[in-house]
CSV table of C-alpha atoms in Angstrom, one decimal:
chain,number,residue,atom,x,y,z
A,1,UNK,CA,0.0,0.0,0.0
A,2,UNK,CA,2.5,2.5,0.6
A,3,UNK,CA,4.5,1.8,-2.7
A,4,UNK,CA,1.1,2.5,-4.3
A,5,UNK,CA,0.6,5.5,-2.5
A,6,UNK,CA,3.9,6.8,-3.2
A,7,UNK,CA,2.7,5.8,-7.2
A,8,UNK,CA,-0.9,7.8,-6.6
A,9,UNK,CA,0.7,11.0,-5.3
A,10,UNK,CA,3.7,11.3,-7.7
A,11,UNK,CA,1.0,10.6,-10.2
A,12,UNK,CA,-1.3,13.6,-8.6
A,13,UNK,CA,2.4,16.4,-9.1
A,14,UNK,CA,2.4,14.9,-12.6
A,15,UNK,CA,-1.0,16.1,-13.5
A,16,UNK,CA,-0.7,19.2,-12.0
A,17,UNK,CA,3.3,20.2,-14.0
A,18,UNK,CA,1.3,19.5,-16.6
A,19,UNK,CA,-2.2,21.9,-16.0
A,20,UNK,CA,0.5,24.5,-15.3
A,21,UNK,CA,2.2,23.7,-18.9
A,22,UNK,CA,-0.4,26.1,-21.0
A,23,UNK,CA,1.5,25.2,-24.3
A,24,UNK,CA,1.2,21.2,-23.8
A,25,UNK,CA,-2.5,21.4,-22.7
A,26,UNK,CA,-3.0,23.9,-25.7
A,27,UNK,CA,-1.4,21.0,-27.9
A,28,UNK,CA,-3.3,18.1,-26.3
A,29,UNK,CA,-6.6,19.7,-26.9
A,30,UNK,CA,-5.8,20.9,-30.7
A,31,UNK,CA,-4.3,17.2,-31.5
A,32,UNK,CA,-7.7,15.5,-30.1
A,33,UNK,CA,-9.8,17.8,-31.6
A,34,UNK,CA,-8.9,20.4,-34.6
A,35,UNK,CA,-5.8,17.9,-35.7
A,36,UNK,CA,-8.5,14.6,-35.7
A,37,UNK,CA,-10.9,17.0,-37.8
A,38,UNK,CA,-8.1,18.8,-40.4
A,39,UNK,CA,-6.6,14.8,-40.5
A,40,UNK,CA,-9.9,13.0,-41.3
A,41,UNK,CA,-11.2,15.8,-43.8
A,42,UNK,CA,-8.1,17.4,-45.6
A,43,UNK,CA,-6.9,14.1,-47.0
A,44,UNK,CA,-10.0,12.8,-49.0
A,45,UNK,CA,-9.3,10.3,-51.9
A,46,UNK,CA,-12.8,11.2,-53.6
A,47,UNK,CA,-12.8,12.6,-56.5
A,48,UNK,CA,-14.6,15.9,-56.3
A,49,UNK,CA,-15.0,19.0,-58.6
A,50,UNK,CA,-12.0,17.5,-60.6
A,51,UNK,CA,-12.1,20.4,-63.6
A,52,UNK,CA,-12.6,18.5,-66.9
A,53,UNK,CA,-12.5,20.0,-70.2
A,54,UNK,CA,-13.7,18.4,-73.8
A,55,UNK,CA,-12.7,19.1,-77.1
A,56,UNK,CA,-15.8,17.6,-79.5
A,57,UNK,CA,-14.6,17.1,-83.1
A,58,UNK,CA,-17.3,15.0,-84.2
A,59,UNK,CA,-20.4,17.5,-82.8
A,60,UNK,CA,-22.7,14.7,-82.7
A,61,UNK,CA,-25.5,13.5,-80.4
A,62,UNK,CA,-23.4,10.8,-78.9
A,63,UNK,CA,-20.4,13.1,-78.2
A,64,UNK,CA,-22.6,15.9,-76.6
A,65,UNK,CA,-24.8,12.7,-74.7
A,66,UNK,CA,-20.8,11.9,-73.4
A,67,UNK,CA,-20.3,15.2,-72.5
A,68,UNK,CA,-23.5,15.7,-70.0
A,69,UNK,CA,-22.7,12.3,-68.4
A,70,UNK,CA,-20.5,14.3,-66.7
A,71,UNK,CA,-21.5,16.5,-64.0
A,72,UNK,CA,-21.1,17.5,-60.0
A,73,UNK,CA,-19.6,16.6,-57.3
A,74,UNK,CA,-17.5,14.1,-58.9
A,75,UNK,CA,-16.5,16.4,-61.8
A,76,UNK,CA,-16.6,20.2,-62.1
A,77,UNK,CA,-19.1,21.6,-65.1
A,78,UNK,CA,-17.3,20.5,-68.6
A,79,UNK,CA,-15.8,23.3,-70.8
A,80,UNK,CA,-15.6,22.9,-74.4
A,81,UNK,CA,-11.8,23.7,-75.4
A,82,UNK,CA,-10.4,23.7,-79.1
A,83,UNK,CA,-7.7,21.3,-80.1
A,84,UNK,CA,-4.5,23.7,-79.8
A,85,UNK,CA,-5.1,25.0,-76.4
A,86,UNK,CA,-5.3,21.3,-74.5
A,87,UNK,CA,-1.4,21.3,-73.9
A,88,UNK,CA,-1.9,25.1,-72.6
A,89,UNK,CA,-4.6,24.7,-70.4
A,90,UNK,CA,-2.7,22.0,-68.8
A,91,UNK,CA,0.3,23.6,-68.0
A,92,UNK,CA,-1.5,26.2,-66.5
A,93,UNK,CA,-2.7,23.3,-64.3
A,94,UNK,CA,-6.6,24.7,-65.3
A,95,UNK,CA,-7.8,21.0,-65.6
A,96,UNK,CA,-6.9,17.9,-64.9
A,97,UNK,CA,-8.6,15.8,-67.4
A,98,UNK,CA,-8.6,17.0,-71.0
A,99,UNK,CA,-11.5,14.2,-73.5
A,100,UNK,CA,-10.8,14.4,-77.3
A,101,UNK,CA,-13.7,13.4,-79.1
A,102,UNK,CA,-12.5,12.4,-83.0
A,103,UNK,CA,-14.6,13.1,-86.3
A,104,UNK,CA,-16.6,10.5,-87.5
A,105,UNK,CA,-16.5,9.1,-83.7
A,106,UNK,CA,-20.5,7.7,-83.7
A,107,UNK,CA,-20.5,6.8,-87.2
A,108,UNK,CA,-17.4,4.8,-87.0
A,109,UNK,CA,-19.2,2.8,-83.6
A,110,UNK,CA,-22.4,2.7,-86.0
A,111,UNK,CA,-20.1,0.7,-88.7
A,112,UNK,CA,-18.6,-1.7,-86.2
A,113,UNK,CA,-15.2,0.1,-85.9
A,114,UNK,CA,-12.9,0.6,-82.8
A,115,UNK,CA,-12.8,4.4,-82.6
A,116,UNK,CA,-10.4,6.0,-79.6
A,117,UNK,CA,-11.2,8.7,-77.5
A,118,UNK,CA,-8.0,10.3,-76.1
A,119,UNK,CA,-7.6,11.3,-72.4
A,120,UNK,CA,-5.3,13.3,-71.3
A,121,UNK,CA,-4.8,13.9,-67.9
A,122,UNK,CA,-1.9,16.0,-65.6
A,123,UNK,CA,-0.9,13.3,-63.6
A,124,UNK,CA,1.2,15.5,-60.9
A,125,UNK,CA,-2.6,15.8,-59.1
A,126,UNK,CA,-1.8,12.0,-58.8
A,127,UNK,CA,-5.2,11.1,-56.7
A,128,UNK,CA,-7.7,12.8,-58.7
A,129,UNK,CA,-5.5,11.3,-61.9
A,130,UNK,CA,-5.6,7.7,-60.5
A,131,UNK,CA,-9.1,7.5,-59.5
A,132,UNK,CA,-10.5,9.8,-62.4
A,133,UNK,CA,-9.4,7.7,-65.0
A,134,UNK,CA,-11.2,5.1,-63.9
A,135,UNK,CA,-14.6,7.1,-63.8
A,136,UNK,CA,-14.1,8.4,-66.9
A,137,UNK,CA,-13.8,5.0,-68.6
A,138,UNK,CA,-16.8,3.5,-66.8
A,139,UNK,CA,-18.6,6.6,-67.3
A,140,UNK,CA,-18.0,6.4,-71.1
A,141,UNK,CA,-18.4,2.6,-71.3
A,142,UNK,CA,-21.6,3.0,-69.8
A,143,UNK,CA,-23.2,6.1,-71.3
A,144,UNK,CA,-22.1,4.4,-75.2
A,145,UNK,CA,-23.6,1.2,-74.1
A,146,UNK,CA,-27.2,2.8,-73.4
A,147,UNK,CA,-27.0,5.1,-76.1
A,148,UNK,CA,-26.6,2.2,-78.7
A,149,UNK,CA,-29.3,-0.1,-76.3
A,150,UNK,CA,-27.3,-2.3,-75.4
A,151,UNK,CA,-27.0,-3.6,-79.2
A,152,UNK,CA,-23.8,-4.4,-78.5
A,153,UNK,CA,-24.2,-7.2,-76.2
A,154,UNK,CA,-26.6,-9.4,-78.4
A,155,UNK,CA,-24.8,-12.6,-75.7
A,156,UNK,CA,-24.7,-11.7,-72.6
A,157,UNK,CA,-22.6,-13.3,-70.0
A,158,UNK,CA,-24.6,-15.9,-68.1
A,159,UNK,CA,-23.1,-14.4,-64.9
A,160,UNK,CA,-23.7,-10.9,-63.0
A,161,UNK,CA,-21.7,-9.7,-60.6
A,162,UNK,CA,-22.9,-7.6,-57.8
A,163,UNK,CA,-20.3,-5.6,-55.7
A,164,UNK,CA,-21.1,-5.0,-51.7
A,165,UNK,CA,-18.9,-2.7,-50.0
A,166,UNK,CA,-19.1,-3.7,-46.8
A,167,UNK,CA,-18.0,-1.6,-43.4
A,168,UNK,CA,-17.4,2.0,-45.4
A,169,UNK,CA,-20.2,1.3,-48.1
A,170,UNK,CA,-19.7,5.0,-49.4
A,171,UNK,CA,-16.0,4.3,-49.3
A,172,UNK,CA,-15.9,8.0,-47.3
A,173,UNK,CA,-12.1,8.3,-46.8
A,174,UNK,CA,-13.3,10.4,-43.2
A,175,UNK,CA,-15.0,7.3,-41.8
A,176,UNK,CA,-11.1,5.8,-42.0
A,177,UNK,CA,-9.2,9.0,-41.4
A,178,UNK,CA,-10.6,10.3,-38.7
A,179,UNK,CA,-10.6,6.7,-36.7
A,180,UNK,CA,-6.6,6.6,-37.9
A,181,UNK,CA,-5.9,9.8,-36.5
A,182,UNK,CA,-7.1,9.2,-33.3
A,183,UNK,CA,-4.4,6.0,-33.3
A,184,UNK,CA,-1.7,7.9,-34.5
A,185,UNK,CA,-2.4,10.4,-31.9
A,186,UNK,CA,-2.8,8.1,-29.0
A,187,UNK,CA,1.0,7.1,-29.8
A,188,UNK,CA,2.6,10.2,-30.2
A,189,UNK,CA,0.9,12.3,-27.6
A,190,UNK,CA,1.9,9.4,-25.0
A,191,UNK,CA,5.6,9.5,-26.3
A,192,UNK,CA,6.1,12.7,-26.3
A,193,UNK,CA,4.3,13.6,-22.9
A,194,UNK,CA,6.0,11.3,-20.4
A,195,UNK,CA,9.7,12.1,-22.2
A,196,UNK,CA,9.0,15.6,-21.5
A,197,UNK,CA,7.5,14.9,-18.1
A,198,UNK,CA,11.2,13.2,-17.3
A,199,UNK,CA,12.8,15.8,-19.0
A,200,UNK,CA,11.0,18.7,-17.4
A,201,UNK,CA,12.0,17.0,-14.4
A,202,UNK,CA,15.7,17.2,-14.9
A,203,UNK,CA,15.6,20.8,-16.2
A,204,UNK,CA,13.6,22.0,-13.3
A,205,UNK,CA,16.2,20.4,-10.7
A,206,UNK,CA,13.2,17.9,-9.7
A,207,UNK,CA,14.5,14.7,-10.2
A,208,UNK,CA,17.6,15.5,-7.6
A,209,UNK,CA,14.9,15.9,-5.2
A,210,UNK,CA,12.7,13.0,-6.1
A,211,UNK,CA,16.6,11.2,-5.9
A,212,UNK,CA,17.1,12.0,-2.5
A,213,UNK,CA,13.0,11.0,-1.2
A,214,UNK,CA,12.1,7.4,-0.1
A,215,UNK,CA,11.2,6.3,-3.6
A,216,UNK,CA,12.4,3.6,-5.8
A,217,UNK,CA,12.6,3.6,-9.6
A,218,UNK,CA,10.1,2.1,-10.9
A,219,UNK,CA,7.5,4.0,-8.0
A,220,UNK,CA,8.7,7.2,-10.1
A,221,UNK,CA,8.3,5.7,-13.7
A,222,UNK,CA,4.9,3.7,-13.5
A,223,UNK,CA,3.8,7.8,-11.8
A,224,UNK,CA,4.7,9.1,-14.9
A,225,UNK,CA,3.2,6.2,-17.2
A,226,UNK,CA,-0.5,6.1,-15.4
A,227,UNK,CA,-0.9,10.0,-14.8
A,228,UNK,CA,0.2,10.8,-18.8
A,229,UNK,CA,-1.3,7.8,-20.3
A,230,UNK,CA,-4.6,8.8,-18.0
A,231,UNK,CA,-4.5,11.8,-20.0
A,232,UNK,CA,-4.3,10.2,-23.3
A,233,UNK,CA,-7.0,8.4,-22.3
A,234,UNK,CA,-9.2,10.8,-21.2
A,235,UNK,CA,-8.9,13.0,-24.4
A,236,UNK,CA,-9.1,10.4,-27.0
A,237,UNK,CA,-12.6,9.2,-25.8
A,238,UNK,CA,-13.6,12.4,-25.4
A,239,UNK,CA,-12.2,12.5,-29.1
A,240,UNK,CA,-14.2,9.4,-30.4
A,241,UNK,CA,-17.3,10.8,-28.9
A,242,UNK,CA,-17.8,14.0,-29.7
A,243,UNK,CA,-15.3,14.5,-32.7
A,244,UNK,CA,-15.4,11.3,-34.8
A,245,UNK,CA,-18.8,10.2,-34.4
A,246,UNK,CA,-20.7,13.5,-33.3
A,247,UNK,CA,-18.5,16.3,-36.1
A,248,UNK,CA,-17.5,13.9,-38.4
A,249,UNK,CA,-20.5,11.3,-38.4
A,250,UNK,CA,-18.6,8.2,-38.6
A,251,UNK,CA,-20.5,5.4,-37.1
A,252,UNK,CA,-18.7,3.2,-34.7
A,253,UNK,CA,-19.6,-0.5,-35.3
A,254,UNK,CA,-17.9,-2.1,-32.5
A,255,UNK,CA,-17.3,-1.1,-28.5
A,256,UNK,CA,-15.8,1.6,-27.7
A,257,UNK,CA,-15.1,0.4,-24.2
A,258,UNK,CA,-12.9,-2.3,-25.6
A,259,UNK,CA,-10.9,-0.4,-28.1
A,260,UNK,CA,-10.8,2.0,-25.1
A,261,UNK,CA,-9.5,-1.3,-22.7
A,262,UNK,CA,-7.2,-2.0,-25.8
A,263,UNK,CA,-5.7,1.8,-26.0
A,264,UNK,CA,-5.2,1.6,-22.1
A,265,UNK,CA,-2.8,-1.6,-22.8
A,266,UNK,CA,-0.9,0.5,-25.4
A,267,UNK,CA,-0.1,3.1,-23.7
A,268,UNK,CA,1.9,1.2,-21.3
A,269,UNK,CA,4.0,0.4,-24.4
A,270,UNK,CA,4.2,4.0,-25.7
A,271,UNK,CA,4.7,5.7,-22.5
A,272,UNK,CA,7.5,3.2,-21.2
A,273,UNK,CA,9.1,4.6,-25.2
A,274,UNK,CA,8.7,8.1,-23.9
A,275,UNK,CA,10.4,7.0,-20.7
A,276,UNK,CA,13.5,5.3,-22.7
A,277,UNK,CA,13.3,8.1,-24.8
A,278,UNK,CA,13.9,10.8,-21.8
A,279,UNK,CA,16.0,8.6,-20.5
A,280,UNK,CA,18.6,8.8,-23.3
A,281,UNK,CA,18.1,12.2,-24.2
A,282,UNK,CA,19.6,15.1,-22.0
A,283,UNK,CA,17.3,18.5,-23.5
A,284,UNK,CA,14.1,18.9,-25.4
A,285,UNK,CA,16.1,19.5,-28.5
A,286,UNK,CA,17.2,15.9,-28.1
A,287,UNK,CA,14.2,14.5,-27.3
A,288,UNK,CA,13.1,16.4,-30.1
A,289,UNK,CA,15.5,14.4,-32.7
A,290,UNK,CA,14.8,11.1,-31.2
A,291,UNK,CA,11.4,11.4,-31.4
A,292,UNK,CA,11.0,12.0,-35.0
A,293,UNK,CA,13.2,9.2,-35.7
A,294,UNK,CA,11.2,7.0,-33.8
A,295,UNK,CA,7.5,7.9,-34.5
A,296,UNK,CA,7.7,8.2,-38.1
A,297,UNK,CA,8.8,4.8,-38.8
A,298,UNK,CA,6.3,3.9,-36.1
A,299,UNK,CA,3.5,5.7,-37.3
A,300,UNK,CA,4.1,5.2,-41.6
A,301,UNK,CA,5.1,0.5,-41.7
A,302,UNK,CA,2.1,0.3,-38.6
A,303,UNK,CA,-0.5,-0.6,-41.5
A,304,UNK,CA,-2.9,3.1,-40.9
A,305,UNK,CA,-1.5,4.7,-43.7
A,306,UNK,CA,-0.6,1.4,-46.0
A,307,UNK,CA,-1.4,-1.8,-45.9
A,308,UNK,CA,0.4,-4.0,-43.9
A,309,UNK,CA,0.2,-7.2,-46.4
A,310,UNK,CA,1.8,-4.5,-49.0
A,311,UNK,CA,5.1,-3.9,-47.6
A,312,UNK,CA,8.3,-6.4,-47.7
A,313,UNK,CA,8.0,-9.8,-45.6
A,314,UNK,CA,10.9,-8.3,-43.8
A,315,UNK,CA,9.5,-5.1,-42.3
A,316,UNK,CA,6.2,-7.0,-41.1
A,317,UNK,CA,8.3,-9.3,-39.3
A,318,UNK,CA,10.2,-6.3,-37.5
A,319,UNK,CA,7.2,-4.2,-37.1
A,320,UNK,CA,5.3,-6.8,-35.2
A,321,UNK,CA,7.8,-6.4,-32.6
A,322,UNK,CA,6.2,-2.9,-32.0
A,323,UNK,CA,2.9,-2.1,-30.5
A,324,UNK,CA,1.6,0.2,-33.1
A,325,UNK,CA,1.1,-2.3,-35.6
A,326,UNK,CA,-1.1,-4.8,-33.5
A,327,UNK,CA,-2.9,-1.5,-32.2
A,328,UNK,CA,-4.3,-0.6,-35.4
A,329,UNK,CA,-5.1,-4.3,-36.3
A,330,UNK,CA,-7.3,-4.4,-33.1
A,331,UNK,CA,-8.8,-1.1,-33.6
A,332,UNK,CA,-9.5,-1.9,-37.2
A,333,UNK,CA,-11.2,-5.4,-36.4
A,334,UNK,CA,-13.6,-3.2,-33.2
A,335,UNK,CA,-14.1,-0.1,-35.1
A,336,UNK,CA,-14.6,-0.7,-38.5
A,337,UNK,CA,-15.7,-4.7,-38.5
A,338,UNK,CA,-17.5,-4.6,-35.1
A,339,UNK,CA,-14.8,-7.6,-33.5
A,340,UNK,CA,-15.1,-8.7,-30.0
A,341,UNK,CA,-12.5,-9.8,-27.8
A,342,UNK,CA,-12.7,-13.6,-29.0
A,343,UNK,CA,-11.4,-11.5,-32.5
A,344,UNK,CA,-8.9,-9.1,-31.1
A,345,UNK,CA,-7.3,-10.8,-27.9
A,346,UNK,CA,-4.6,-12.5,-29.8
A,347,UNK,CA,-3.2,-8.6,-30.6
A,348,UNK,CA,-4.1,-7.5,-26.7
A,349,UNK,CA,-1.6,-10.2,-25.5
A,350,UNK,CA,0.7,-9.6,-28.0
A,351,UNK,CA,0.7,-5.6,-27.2
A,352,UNK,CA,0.8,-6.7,-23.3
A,353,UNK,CA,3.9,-8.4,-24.4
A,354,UNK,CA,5.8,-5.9,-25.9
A,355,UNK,CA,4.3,-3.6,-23.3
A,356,UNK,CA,5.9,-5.1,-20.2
A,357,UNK,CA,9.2,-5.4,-22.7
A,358,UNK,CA,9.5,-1.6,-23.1
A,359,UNK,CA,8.7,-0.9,-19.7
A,360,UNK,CA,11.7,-3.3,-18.2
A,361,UNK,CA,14.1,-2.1,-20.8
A,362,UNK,CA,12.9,1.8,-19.4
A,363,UNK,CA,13.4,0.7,-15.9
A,364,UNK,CA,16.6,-0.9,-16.6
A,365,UNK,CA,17.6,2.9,-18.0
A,366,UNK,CA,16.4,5.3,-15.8
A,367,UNK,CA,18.0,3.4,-12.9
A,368,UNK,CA,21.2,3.1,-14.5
A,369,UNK,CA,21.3,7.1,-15.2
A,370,UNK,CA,20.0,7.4,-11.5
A,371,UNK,CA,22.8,5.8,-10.3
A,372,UNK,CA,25.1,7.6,-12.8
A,373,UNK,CA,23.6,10.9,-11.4
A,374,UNK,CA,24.2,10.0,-8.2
């Protein structure tokens, strides 16, 4: 009882450096709430209001029927353009997709003849160019297909295929962003708050004095790890609540009291990191460094950004020596696919795992620089 007194109280001067630290409370609440919005909204892979222009050299009722299929939100309102001015207009960067339509274009299709429509697109707007072309062939597949009435098919396949998106029907890139940010954010805000803790310690002369009290190593570390990962805590429900599913409207389909039981376990991972981290490093400036080496390789091969099947059998097997890549698996499956804990515990034990690994491996360091201090 008295070691975990000792643990509550340091805990209790931990929350309170930190309520007197205006700029870190400033950047907790703007990374759990402006940051999850501006993350979940600014990166959208829909194609919207991409600016299209046509150039109609055959000026017949198939190439103007081509030209109306397109239309809002997907594609801004098409301009007619003549020949000579496509290569202008795109290096001006004043549309993205340019449609030639040749002469003779619906009386060549009438004849049985493979007439091409050229698209040219400016590829350096490399979302909109990707997913654009593919509208714009399925668009005109389909629009020449019901002008002709389906002639063209006299034997049709004796299959059909119906496609179900399932979990993100809409395939709204906010319903995934906003749910990744809050990950991404749990990881760094628990890093980077309980290195500066320790460091803020040994700046302000506090750590000679918690040195010299009746207090053992790991009574100061696991302070440190419960008060600042209570803090994570704290603001990335509040985030999930009001931010993804009451701003953003993302629906959660799972519990938010496990993914919340499976954050919790993180964080002992994350904040024993900031630990080691302070540890090492002797200034802010140097946690600084150490902290943008560490988190971006963390945060880019944990599967929220890419795949995880996508990247080289050799980086999978490394990163699943790191928390963050089980933690998005298991927030993933309880989010997005509604998992329960038979689904997900295999990643809880694994993140308990390297968890208790981190945290050893910070103990191991703080003591030895406590005794080098000494």
């Amino acid at each position: 009882m008295k070691h975990l007194l000792n643990i509550f109280r340091l805990g209790v001067k931990e929350l309170r450096s930190l309520w007197h630290d205006k700029v870190m409370m400033i950047m907790i609440a703007y990374a759990f709430s402006f940051a999850i919005y501006i993350g979940a909204t600014s990166a959208s892979t829909e194609l919207h209001n991409a600016p299209i222009g046509f150039v109609d050299e055959d000026r017949s009722a198939l190439s103007q029927r081509l030209i109306d299929a397109f239309y809002p939100p997907r594609f801004a309102e098409p301009n007619l353009l003549p020949l000579s001015q496509i290569d202008a207009k795109l290096d001006a960067g004043l549309y993205t997709f340019v449609i030639v339509i040749p002469n003779d274009f619906e009386k060549k299709l009438r004849f049985g003849k493979k007439p091409e429509i050229q698209v040219n697109i400016d590829a350096t707007r490399m979302t909109q160019a990707g997913i654009g072309a593919g509208y714009i062939q399925q668009i005109i597949n389909q629009e020449i297909s019901r002008y002709f009435g389906g002639s063209k098919n006299k034997h049709p396949l004796p299959i059909g295929i119906v496609t179900r998106m399932k979990y993100n029907p809409n395939l709204t890139s906010s319903w995934f962003g906003g749910v990744m940010e809050i990950i991404s954010m749990i990881s760094l805000l628990s890093i980077v708050l309980t290195g500066a803790a320790l460091i803020r310690e040994r700046e302000h002369g506090t750590l000679e004095h918690l040195m010299v009290m009746p207090l053992n190593a790991a009574e100061i570390i696991l302070a440190k790890v419960w008060s600042m990962g209570l803090v994570v805590l704290v603001s990335a429900a509040f985030s999930l609540m009001f931010v993804v599913e009451g701003v953003l409207q993302v629906p959660i389909a799972g519990s938010e009291l496990l993914f919340l039981f499976g954050a919790m376990l993180v964080l002992l991972a994350t904040t024993s990191m900031g630990i080691f981290m302070g540890t090492i490093a002797r200034t802010m400036p140097q946690l600084g460094l150490i902290f943008i080496l560490t988190i971006l390789p963390l945060q880019i091969l944990s599967g929220g950004i890419t795949p995880f099947e996508s990247m080289p059998h050799l980086l999978q097997n490394i990163m699943l020596f790191t928390p963050t890549s089980h933690f998005v698996s298991m927030a993933q499956a309880i989010l997005y696919r509604g998992a329960g804990f038979d689904v997900v515990w295999r990643d809880m034990l694994a993140i308990v795992a390297i968890g208790f690994s981190f945290f050893f491996m910070a103990l191991l360091m703080f003591r030895r620089s406590l005794a080098t201090a000494s």
